[in-house]
Structure formats: C-alpha cells, structure tokens
Short mmCIF file of C-alpha atoms in Angstrom, two decimals:
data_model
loop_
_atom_site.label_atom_id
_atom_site.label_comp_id
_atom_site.label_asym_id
_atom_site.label_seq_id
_atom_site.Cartn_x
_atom_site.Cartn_y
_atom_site.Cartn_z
CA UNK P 1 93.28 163.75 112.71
CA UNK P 2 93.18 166.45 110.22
CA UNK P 3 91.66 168.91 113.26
CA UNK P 4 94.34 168.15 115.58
CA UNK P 5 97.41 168.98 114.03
CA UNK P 6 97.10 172.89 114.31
CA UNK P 7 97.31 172.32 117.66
CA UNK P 8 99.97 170.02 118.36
CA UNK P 9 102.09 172.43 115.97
CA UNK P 10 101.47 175.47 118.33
CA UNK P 11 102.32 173.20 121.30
CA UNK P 12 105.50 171.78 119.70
CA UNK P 13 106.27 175.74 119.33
CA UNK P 14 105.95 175.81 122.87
CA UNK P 15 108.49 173.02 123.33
CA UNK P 16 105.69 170.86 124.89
CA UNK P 17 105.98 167.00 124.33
CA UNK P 18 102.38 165.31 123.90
CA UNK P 19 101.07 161.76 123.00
CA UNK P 20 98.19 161.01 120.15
CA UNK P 21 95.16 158.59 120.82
CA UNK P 22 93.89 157.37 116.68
CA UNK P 23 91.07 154.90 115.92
CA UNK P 24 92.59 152.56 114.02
CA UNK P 25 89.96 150.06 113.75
CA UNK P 26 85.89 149.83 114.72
CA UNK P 27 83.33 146.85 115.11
CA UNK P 28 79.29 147.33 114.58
CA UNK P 29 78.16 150.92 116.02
CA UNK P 30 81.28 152.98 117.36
CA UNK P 31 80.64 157.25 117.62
CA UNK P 32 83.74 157.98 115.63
CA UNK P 33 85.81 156.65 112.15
CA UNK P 34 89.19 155.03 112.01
CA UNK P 35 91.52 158.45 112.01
CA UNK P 36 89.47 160.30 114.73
CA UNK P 37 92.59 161.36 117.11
CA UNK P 38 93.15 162.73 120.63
CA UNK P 39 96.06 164.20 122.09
CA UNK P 40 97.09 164.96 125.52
CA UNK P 41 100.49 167.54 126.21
CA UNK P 42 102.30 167.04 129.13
CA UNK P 43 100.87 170.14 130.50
CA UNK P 44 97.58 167.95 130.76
CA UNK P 45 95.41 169.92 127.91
CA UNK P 46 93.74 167.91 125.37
CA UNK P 47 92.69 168.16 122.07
CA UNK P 48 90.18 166.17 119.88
CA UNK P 49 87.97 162.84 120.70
CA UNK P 50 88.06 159.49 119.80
CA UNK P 51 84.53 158.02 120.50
CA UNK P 52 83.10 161.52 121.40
CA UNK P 53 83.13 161.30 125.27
CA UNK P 54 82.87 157.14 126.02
CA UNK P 55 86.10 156.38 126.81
CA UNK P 56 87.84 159.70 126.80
CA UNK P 57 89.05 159.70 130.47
CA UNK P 58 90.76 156.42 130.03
CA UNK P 59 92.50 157.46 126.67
CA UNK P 60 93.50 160.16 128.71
CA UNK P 61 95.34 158.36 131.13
CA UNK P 62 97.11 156.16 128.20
CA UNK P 63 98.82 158.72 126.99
CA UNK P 64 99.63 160.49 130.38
CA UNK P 65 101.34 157.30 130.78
CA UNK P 66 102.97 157.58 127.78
CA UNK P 67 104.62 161.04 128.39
CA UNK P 68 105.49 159.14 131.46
CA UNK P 69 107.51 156.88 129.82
CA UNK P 70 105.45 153.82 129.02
CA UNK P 71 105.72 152.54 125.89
CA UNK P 72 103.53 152.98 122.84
CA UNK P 73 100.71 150.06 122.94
CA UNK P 74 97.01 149.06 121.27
CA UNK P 75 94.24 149.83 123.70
CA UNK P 76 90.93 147.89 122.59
CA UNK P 77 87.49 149.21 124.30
CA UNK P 78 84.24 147.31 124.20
CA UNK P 79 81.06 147.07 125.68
CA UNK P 80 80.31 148.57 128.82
CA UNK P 81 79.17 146.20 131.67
CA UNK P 82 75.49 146.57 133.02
CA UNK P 83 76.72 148.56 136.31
CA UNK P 84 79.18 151.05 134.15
CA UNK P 85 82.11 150.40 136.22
CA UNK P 86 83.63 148.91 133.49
CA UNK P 87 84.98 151.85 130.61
CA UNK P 88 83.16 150.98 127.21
CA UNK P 89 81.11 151.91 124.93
CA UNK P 90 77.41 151.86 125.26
CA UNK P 91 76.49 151.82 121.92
CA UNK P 92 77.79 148.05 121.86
CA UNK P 93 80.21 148.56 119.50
CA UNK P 94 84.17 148.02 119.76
CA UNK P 95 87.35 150.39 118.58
CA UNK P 96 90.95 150.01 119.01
CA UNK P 97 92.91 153.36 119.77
CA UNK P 98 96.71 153.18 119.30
CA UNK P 99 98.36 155.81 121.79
CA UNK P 100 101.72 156.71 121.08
CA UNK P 101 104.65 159.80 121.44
CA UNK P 102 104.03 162.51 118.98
CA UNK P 103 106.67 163.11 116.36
CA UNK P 104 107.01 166.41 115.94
CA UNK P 105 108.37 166.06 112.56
CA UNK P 106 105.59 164.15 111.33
CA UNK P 107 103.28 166.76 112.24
CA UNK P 108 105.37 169.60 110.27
CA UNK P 109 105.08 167.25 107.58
CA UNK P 110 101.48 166.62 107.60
CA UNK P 111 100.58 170.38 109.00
CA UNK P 112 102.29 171.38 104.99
CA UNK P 113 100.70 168.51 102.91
CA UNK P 114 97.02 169.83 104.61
CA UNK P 115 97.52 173.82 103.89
CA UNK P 116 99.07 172.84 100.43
CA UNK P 117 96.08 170.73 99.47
CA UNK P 118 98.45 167.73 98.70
CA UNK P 119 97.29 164.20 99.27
CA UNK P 120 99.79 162.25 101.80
CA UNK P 121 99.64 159.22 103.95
CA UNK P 122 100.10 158.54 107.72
CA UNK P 123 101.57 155.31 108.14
CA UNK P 124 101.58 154.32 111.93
CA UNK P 125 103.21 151.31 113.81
CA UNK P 126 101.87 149.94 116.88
CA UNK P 127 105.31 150.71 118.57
CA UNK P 128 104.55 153.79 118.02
CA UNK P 129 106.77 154.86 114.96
CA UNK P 130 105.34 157.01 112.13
CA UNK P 131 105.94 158.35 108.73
CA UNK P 132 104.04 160.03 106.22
CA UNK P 133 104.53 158.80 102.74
CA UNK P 134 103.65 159.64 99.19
CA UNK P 135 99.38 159.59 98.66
CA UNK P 136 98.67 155.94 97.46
CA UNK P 137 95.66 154.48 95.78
CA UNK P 138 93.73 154.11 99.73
CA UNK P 139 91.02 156.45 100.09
CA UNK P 140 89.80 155.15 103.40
CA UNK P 141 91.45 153.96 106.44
CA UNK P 142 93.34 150.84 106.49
CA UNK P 143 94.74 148.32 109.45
CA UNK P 144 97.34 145.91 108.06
CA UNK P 145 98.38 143.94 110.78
CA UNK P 146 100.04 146.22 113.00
CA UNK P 147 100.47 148.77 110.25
CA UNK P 148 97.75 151.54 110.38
CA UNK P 149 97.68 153.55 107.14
CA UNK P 150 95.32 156.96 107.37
CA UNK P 151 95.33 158.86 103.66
CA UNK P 152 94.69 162.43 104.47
CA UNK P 153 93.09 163.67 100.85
CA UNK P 154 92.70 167.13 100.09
CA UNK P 155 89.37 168.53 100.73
CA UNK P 156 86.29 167.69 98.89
CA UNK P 157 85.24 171.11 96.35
CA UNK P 158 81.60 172.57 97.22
CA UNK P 159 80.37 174.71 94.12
CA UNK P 160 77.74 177.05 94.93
CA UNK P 161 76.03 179.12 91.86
CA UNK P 162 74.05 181.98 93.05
CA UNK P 163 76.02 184.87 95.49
CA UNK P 164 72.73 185.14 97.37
CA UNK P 165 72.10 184.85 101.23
CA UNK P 166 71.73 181.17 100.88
CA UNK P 167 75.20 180.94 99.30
CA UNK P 168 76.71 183.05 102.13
CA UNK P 169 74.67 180.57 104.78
CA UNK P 170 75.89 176.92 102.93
CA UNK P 171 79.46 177.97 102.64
CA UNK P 172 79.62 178.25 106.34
CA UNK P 173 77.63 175.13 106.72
CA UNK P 174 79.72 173.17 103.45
CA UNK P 175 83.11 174.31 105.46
CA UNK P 176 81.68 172.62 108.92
CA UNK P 177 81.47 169.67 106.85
CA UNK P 178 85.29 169.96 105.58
CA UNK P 179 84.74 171.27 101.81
CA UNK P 180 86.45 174.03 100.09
CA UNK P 181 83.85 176.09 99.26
CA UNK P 182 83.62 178.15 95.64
CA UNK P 183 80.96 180.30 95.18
CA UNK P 184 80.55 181.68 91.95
CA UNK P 185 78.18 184.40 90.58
CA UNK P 186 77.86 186.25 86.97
CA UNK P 187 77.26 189.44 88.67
CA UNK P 188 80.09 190.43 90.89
CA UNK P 189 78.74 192.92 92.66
CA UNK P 190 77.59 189.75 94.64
CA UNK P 191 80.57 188.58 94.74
CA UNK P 192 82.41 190.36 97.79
CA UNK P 193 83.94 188.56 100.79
CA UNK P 194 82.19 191.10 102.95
CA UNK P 195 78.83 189.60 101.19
CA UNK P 196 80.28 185.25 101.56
CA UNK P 197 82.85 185.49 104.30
CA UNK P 198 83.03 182.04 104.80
CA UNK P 199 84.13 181.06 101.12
CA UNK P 200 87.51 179.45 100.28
CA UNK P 201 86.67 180.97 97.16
CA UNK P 202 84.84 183.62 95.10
CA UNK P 203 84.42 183.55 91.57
CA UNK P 204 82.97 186.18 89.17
CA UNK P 205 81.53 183.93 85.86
CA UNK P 206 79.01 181.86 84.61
CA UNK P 207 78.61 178.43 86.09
CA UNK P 208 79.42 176.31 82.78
CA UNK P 209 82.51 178.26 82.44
CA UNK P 210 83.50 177.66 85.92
CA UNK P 211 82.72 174.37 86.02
CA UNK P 212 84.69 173.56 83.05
CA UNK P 213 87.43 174.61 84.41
CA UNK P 214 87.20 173.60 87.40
CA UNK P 215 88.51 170.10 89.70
CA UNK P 216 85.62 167.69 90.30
CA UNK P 217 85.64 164.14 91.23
CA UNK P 218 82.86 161.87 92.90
CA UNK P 219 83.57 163.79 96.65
CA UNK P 220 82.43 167.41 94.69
CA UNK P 221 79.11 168.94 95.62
CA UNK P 222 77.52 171.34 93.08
CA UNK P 223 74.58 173.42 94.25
CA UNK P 224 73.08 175.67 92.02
CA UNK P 225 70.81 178.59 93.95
CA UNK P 226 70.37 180.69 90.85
CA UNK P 227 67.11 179.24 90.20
CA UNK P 228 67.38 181.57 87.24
CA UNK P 229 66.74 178.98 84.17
CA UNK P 230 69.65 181.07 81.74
CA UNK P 231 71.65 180.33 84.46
CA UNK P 232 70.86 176.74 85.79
CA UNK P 233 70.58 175.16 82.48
CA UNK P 234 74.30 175.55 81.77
CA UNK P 235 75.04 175.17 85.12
CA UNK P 236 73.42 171.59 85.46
CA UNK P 237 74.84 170.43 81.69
CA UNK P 238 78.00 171.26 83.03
CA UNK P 239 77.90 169.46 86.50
CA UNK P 240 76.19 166.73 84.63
CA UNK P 241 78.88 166.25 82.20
CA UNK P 242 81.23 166.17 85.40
CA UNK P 243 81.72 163.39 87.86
CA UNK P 244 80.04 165.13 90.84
CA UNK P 245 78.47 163.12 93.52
CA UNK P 246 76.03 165.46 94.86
CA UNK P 247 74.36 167.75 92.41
CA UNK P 248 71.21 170.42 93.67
CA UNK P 249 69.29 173.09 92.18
CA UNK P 250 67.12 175.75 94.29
CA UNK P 251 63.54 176.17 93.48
CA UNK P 252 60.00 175.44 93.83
CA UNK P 253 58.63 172.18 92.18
CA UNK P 254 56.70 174.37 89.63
CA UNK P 255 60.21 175.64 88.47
CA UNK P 256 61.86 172.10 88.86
CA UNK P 257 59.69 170.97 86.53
CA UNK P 258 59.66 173.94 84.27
CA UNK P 259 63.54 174.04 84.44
CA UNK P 260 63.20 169.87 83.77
CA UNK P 261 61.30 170.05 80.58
CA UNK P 262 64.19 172.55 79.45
CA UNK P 263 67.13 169.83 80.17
CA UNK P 264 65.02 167.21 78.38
CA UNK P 265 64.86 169.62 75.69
CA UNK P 266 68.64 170.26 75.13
CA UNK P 267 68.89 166.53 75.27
CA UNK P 268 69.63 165.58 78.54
CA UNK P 269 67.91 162.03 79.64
CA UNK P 270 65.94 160.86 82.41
CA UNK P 271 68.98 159.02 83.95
CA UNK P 272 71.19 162.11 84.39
CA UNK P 273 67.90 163.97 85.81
CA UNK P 274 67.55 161.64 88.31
CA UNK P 275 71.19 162.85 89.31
CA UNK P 276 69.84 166.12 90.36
CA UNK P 277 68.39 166.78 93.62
CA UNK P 278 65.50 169.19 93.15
CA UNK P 279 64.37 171.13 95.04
CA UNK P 280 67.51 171.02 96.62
CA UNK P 281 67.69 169.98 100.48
CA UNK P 282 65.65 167.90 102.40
CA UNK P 283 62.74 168.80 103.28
CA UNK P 284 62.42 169.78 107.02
CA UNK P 285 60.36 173.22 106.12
CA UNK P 286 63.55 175.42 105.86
CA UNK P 287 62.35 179.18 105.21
CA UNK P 288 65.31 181.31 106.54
CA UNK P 289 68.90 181.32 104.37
CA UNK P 290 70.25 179.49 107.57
CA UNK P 291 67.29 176.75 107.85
CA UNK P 292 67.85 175.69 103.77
CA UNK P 293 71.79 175.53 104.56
CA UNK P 294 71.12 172.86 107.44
CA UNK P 295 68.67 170.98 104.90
CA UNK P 296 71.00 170.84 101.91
CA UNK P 297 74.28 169.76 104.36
CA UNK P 298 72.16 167.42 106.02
CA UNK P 299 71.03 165.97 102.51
CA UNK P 300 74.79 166.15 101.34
CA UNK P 301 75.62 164.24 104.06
CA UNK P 302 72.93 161.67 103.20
CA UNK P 303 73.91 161.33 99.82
CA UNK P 304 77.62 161.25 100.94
CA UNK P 305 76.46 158.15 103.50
CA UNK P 306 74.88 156.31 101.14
CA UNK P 307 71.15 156.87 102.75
CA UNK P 308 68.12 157.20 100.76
#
C-alpha cells in the first residue's frame, strides 16, 4: 500500500478518478502479504501488484469495472486449473483482493501520516468505504469479518556504524527494504551526503552515544562496519542494552573472536553474544562493498522472517 499512494496523490492532482485492488486475506503459499495494493485510473495506467503478475489482468478488469460504475465487491482467486484457462494462482495458494473507488481524502490522509513518520490505520469495508483512524495496538494485517484493518507503522530504523563504502552500499540496499537508514561515523569527514547519498540520515558521533539516544524497538537493525574494537565495543554494549532485532558487526572471524573475548571481558554473557551476528552477512563470498550489502539485507531479511 505504502508504495502506491504517491501515485494516486499525483493522479488525484490530475483530477483522475481510480479504483484500489488490497490483499486482504491469504491461504498456504500466495506471492504477496495482506496490504499489497493495485490501482488502476480511469486513464487505464496502473500502479502496484497484488500477487506479482498471477492474477493481475483480472484485478485489472475489477476495477475498470468499478470506475465503470459497479459496485465495490470481494474477489477471491485460487488455484489455477491444469489447462490455465482458469485465472489463479499457481503456487496453490488462495488471496482475497477487495477492489473498491479510491477516496481521495483518505489518501491525503495517509500520504501525511507516511512523510510524518506517524503510525495510522486503514480501516476498509467491503462496500468499499474507508477511513484511517488513530494507530492501534495491530502490528500486522487484520480481516474482521468484512472489516479489513491495515496499520501502516512508521519505518523500521537501520543503524549503520562505520561511513565506509559498505555503509554507502547497505543504506541503498536497507532503504530497498523500507528502513530509515542512519549512518553514523566519529570522523565526519566521512560523513558527507556526497560520500552516503542514500541515507535518511547522517550522524557525526560515537556509536554508544548515538545509540543512546536514539529510537529502537524489535523492527531496528544495527550494523556495526567499524570493525575498529574502540569503536565496536561500545557500539555492541549499546545495541545490546537496546531492544534491536537484528544486530551485526563487520570482520574476519579472527577479529570476531578477538573483539568476543573483549565483550566477555566488560561483562557481557554468552546469551547476549549469541545476539550478534558475526561476521555480519551471510555468507555467499561477498568481496565488493555492493556484494556484502546483498549478504547482510538478505540475512536481515532472514532474521526478520524468522529463518535460521
């Protein structure tokens, strides 16, 4: 949803009406999550997916029929049959897609709450009627009934410690995964936008002190590239002491376990090491700044997933 709503602004600018396609609800395998959206204009462009190419073409033609007039409904696609005359999806799962009139409104609404960083809620009705409301406790997705309730959260915080060319290359890889992206160095002559372009973010410090000051909560990612121990020491206590659910540290195993006999020294325990994923990334024999980016998203993403 989140990467749609640019674009139905800019159309609403142009006085264009346009109908939204949202998952509300999947069964075993299905390409996309409840909140992936689509949207057609009456001009015929389109705009996100909903199972990433399946079923597109007839989600296309629901809400071309609702520009048309038709009424908002609850479209439910399954399996493909063995010829593929049938639409479906051939992964064998099953979604439900609820295509209905955009509100312009609603889209101002939500278009604020996602540049302000404010949690909100998209409450949708299967006749098509939505509203967003105040953030509630829901963190995922939710179908009640006929009610389909979509929290969009801020975004998730990426800390990276070290303004080297593996910074620059994760921030551009952490913001194709939908974090704001800090990166923070003591030295800020590496600090420079020219140097990270792709950072929300740039702060000049040292990491505890950032850290310490900083928002975290169990979505934050902390990846420390100093692999400089009077730097990574208080960077790890810090993100440690925090309630970060991905914590890395650059460096070769020689140095993980040099920099590990250090934490145990200033008293940190073998259950909060195990926290920290070192060396950082998986390991797919990244060498350039841009291979070790794809390794530590992809092991973010892992961790994120809950896969080992």
């Amino acid at each position: 949803m989140r990467d749609i709503l640019e674009t139905l602004a800019a159309w609403d600018s142009e006085g264009l009406r346009s109908a939204w396609a949202i998952v509300v609800k999947t069964e075993r395998s299905a390409p996309r999550e409840p909140g992936s959206a689509l949207a057609v204009n009456e001009r015929g462009d389109i705009v996100g997916s909903v199972t990433g190419g399946c079923v597109e073409p007839a989600v296309y033609e629901e809400a071309r029929a609702v520009l048309a007039g038709k009424p908002a409904r609850l479209v439910e696609y399954g399996i493909a049959d063995e010829t593929a005359f049938e639409v479906g999806l051939p992964c064998g799962g099953t979604v439900r897609v609820l295509v209905g009139p955009v509100d312009a409104g609603v889209v101002g609404e939500l278009v604020a709450a996602v540049s302000d960083e404010r949690p909100v809620e998209l409450e949708l009705r299967a006749t098509g009627e939505a509203q967003v409301l105040p953030a509630s406790e829901r963190v995922d997705p939710e179908l009640d009934g006929d009610v389909f309730h979509l929290p969009l959260l801020p975004r998730p915080r990426m800390y990276v410690f070290g303004a080297l060319d593996h910074a620059a290359a994760l921030a551009g890889a952490g913001r194709l995964l939908g974090y704001r992206v800090t990166v923070s160095d003591a030295r800020a002559r590496f600090v420079t936008p020219e140097r990270i372009p792709d950072a929300d973010e740039l702060v000049v410090g040292w990491p505890d002190d950032v850290l310490r000051d900083a928002p975290v909560d169990e979505r934050t990612a902390v990846c420390v590239l100093t692999h400089d121990h009077k730097l990574d020491i208080p960077a790890l206590k810090a993100a440690l002491a925090s309630p970060a659910g991905y914590i890395g540290a650059m460096g070769s195993r020689r140095t993980t376990e040099a920099r590990a006999k250090l934490l145990r020294d200033e008293g940190v325990s073998d259950d909060d090491l195990a926290r920290i994923r070192a060396p950082i990334g998986l390991d797919i024999g990244s060498r350039t700044p841009a291979e070790v980016a794809v390794a530590i998203a992809a092991e973010i993403v892992s961790v994120r997933r809950g896969r080992d």
